[in-house]
PDB file of C-alpha atoms in Angstrom:
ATOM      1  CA  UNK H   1      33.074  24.068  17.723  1.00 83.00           C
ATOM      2  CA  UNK H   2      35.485  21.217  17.767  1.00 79.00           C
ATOM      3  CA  UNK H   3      38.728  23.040  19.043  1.00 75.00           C
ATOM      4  CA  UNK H   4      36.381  24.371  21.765  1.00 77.00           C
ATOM      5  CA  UNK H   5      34.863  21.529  22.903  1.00 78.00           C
ATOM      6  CA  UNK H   6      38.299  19.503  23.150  1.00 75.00           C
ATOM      7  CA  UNK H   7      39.638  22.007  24.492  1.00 74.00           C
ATOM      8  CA  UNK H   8      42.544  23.063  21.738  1.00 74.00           C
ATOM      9  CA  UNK H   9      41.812  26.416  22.133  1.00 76.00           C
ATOM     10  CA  UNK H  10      42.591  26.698  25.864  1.00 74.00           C
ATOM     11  CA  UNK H  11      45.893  24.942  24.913  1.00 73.00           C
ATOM     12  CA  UNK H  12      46.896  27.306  22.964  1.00 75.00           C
ATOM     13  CA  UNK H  13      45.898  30.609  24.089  1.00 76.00           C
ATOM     14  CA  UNK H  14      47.742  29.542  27.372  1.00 74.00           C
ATOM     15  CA  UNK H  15      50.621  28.510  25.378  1.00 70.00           C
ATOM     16  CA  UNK H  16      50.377  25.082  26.340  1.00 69.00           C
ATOM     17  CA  UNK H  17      51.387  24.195  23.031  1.00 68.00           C
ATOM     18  CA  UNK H  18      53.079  26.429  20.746  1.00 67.00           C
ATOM     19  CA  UNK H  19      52.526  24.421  17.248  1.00 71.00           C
ATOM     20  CA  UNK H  20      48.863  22.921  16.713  1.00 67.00           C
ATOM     21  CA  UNK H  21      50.239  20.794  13.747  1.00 72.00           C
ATOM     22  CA  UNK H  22      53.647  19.612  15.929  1.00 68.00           C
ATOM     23  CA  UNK H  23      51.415  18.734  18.792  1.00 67.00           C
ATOM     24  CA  UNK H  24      48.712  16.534  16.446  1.00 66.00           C
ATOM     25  CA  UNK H  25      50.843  15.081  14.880  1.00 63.00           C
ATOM     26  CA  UNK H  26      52.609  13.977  18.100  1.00 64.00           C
ATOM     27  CA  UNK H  27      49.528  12.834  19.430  1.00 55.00           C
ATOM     28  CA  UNK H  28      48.664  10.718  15.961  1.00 46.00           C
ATOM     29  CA  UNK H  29      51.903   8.734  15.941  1.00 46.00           C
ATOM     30  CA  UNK H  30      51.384   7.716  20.186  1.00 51.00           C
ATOM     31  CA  UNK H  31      48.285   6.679  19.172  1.00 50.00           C
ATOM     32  CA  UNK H  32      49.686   4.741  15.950  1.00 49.00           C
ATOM     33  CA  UNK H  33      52.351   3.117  17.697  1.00 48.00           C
ATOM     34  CA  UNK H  34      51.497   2.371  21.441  1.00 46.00           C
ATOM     35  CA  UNK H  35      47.867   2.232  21.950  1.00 49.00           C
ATOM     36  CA  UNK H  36      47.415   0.336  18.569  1.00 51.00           C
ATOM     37  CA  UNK H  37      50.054  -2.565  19.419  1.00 50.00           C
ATOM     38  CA  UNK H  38      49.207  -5.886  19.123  1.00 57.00           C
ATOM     39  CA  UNK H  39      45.907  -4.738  18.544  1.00 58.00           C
ATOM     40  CA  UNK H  40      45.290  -7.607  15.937  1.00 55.00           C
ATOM     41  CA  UNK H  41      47.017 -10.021  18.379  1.00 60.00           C
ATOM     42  CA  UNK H  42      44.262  -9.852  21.273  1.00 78.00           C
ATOM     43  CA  UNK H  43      41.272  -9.471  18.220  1.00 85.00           C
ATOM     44  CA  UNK H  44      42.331 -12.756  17.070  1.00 88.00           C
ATOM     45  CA  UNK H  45      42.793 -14.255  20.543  1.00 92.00           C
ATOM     46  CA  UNK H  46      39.034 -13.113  21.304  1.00 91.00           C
ATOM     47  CA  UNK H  47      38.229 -14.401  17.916  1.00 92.00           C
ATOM     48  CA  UNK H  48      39.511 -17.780  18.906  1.00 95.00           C
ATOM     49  CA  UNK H  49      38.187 -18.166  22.174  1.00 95.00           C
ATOM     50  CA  UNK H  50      34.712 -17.229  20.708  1.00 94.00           C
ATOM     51  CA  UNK H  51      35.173 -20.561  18.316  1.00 95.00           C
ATOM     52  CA  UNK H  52      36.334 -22.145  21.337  1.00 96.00           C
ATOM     53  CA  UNK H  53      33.466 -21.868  23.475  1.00 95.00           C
ATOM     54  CA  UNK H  54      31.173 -22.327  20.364  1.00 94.00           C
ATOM     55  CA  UNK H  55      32.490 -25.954  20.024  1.00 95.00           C
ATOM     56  CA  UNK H  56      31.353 -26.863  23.959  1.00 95.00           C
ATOM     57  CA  UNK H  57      34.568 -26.179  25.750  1.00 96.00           C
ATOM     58  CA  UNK H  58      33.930 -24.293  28.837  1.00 96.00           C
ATOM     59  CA  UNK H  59      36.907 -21.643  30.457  1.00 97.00           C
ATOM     60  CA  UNK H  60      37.829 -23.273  33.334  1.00 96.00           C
ATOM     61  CA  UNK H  61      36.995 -26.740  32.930  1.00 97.00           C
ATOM     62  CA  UNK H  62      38.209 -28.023  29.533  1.00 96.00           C
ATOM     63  CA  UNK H  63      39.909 -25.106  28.171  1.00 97.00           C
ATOM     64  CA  UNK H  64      42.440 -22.175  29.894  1.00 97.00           C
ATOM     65  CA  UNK H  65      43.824 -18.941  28.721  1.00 97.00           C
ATOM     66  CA  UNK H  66      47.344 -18.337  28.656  1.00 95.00           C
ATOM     67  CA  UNK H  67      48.339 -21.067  30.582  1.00 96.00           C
ATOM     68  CA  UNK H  68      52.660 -21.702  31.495  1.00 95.00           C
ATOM     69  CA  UNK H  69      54.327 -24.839  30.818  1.00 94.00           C
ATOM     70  CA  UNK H  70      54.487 -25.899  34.404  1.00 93.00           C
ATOM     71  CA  UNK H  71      50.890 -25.185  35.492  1.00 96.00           C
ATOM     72  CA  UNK H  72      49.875 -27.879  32.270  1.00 96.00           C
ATOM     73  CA  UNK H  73      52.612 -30.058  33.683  1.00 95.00           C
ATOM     74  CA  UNK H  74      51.517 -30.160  36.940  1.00 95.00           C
ATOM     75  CA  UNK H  75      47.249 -29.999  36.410  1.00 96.00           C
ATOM     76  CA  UNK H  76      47.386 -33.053  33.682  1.00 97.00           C
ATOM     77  CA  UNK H  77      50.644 -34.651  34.969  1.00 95.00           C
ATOM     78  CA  UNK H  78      52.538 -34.683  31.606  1.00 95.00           C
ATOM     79  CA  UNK H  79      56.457 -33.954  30.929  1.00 93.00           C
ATOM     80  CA  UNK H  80      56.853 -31.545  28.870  1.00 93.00           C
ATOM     81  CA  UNK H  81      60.507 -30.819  28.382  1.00 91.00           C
ATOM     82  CA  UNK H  82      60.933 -31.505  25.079  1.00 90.00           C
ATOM     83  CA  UNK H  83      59.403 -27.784  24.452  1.00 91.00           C
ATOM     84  CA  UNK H  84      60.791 -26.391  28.132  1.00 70.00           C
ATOM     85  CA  UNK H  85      64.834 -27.014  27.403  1.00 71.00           C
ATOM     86  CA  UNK H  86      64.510 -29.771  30.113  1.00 65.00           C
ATOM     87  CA  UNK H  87      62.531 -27.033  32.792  1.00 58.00           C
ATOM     88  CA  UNK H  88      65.488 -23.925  31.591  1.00 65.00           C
ATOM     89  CA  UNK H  89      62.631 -22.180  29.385  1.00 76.00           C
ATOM     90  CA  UNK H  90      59.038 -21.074  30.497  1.00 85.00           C
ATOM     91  CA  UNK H  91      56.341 -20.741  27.617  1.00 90.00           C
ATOM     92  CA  UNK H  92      52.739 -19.591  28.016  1.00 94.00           C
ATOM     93  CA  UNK H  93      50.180 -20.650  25.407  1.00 96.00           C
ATOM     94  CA  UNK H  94      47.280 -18.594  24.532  1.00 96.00           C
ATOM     95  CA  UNK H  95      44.976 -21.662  25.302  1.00 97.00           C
ATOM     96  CA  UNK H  96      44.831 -24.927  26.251  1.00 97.00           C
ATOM     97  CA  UNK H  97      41.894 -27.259  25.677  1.00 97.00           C
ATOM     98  CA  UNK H  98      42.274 -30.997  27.522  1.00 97.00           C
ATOM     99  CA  UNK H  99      39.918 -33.474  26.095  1.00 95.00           C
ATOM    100  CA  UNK H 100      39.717 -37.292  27.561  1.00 93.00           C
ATOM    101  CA  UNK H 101      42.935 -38.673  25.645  1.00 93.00           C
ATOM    102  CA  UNK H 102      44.552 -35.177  24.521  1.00 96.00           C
ATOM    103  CA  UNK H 103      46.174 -31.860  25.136  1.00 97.00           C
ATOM    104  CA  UNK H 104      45.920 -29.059  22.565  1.00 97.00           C
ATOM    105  CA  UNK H 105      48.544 -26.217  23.132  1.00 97.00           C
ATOM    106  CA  UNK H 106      47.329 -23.234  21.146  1.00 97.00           C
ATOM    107  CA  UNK H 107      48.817 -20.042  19.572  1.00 96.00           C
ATOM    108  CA  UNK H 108      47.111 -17.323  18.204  1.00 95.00           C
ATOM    109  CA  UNK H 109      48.568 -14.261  16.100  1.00 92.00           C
ATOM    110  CA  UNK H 110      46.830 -12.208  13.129  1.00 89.00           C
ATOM    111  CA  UNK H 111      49.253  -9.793  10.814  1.00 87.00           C
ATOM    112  CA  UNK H 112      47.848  -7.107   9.061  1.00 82.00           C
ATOM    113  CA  UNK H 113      51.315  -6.172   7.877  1.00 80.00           C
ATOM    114  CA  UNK H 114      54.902  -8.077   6.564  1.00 78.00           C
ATOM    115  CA  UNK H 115      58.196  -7.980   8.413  1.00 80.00           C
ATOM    116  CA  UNK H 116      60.917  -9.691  10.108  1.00 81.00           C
ATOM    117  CA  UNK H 117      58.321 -10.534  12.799  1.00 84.00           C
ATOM    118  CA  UNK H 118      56.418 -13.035  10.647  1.00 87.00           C
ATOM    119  CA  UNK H 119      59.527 -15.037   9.353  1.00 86.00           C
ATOM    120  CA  UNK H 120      60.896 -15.613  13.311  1.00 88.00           C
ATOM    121  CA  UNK H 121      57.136 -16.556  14.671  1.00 89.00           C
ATOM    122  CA  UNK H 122      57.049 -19.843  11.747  1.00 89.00           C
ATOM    123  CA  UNK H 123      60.353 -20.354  12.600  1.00 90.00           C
ATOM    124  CA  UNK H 124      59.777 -20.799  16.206  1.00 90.00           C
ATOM    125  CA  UNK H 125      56.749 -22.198  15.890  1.00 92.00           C
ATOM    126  CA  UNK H 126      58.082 -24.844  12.909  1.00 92.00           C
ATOM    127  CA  UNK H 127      60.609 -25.764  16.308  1.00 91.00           C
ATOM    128  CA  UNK H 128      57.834 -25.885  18.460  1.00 93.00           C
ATOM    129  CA  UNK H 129      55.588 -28.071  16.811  1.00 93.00           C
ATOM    130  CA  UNK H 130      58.448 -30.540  15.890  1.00 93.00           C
ATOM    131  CA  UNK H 131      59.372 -30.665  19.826  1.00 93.00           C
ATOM    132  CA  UNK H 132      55.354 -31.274  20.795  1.00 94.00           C
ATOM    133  CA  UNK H 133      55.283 -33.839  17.762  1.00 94.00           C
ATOM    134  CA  UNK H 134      57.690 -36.102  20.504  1.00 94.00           C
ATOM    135  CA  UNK H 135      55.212 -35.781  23.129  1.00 95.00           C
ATOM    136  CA  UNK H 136      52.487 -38.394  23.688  1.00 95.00           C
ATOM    137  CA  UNK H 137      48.793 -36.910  24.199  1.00 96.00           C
ATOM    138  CA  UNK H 138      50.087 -33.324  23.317  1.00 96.00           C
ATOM    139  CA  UNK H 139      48.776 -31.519  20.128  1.00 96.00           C
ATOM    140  CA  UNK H 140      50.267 -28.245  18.990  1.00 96.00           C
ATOM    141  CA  UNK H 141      47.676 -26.025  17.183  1.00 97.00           C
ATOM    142  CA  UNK H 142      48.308 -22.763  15.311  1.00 95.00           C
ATOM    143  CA  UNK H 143      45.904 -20.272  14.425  1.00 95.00           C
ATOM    144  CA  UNK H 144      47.252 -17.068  12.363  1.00 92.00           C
ATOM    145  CA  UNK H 145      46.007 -15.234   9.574  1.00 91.00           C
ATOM    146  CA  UNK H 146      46.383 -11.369   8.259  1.00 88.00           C
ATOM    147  CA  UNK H 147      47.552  -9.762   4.895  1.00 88.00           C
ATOM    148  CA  UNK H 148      51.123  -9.807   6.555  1.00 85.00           C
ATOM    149  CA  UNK H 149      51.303 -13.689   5.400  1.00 87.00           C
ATOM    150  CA  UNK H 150      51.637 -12.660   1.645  1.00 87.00           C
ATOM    151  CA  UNK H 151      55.104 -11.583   2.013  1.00 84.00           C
ATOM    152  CA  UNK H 152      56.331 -14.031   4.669  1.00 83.00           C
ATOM    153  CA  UNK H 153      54.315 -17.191   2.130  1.00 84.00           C
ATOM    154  CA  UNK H 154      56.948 -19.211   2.044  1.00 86.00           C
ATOM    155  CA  UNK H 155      58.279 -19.219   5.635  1.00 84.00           C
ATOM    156  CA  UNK H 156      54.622 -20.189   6.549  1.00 87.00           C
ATOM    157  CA  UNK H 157      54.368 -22.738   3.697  1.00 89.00           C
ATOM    158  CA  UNK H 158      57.848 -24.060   5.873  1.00 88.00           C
ATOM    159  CA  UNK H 159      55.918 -24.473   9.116  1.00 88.00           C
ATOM    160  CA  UNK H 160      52.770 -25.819   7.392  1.00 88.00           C
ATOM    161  CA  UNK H 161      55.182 -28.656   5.753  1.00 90.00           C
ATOM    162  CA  UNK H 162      55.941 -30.260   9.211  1.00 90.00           C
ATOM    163  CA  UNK H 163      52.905 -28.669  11.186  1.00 92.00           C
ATOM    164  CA  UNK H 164      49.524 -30.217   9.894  1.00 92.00           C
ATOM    165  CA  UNK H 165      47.108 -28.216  12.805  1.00 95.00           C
ATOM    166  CA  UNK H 166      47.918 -24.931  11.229  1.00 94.00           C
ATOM    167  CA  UNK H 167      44.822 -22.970  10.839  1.00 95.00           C
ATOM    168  CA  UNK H 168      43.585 -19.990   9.846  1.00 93.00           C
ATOM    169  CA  UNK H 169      39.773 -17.492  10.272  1.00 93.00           C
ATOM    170  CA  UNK H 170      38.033 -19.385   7.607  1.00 94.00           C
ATOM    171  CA  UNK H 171      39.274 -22.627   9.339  1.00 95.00           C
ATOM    172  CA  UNK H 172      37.259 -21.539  12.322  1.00 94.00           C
ATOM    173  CA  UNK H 173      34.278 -20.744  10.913  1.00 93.00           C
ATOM    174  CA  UNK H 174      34.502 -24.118   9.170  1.00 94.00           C
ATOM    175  CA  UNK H 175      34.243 -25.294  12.689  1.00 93.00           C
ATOM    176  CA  UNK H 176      37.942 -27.039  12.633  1.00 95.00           C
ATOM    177  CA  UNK H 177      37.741 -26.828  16.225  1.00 93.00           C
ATOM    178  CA  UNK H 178      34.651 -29.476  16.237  1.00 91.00           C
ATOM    179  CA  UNK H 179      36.750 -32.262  15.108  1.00 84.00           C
ATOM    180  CA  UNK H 180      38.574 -31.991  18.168  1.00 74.00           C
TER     181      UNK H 180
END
C-alpha cells in the first residue's frame, strides 16, 4: 500500500529508477544534509524571540530581528566601529532589544553535535564581546546551548571568562531576559 500510494511503484516499472535502495538512500542523505541545516539554529532563534516577547518587548518597537550594524547605527545614533573594522565589516545580529539607557546585541545558536564549528563561533564571539565591552550603552548577549558544547567545554568556558551575558535554555526560562 505504501509503494503505491507514493508512487514507488510507477518509478520503477517505468524505469525511472533502476535501484530502489540507491535511490532511498539518495533521497535520505538530501534530506539529512540540506533540508535539515541549521535546523537547530532557527529553533533556538524562535525559542529566543518567544522569551523575548514574554518579557514585554514588542517586534518593532523595542526589539528587531536580524538587524545590520549600520541600520542600529543609524536608528539609535551610536558608533559602532569598534565591532565594524571602522565601517570595512557588516554584521547582522539575530536581535536587538533598545531599552531607555541600553542596547543589547544578541546571538543565538543551539548545537546538537561537536566540531570545528563550535570552537570558531566562541572564538569570534570571545572577540566580539571584548570589542562591544568598549562601547558605551551597548550590551553583547549570547544565547547557545546543545549537546555539541560537551566537546567544545573549554573553548566556551574561554568566552564565558571575558563574556558575563552568556546564556543558555534554562537561563531563559529563568526569565534572564527580565532583568533587562
Amino acid at each position: 500500500m505504501f509503494m503505491r500510494k507514493t508512487k514507488l511503484f510507477d518509478l520503477l516499472e517505468n524505469h525511472i529508477v533502476s535501484n530502489l535502495v540507491d535511490y532511498a538512500t539518495g533521497v535520505e542523505t538530501g534530506l539529512d544534509s540540506n533540508a535539515r541545516k541549521n535546523r537547530g539554529g532557527h529553533l533556538m532563534e524562535n525559542l529566543v524571540e518567544s522569551y523575548i516577547q514574554k518579557a514585554g518587548f514588542l517586534k518593532g518597537q523595542n526589539y528587531f530581528k536580524e538587524m545590520y550594524i549600520h541600520e542600529i547605527e543609524q536608528k539609535w545614533n551610536v558608533n559602532l566601529s569598534a565591532i565594524s573594522n571602522q565601517g570595512k565589516m557588516e554584521k547582522r545580529f539575530d536581535f536587538v532589544i533598545k531599552t531607555d539607557n541600553q542596547i543589547y546585541v544578541i546571538e543565538t545558536n543551539f548545537y546538537a553535535s561537536g566540531g570545528s564549528k563550535l570552537n570558531e563561533t566562541a572564538r569570534s564571539y570571545k572577540t566580539l564581546a571584548q570589542e562591544v565591552a568598549t562601547i558605551d550603552g551597548v550590551t553583547f548577549i549570547w544565547f547557545t546551548d546543545g549537546c555539541g558544547w560537551n566537546s567544545a567545554r573549554n573553548n566556551l568556558e574561554e568566552t564565558f571568562d571575558v563574556l558575563d551575558t552568556l546564556y543558555n535554555i534554562q537561563d531563559l526560562e529563568n526569565n534572564i531576559l527580565n532583568s533587562l
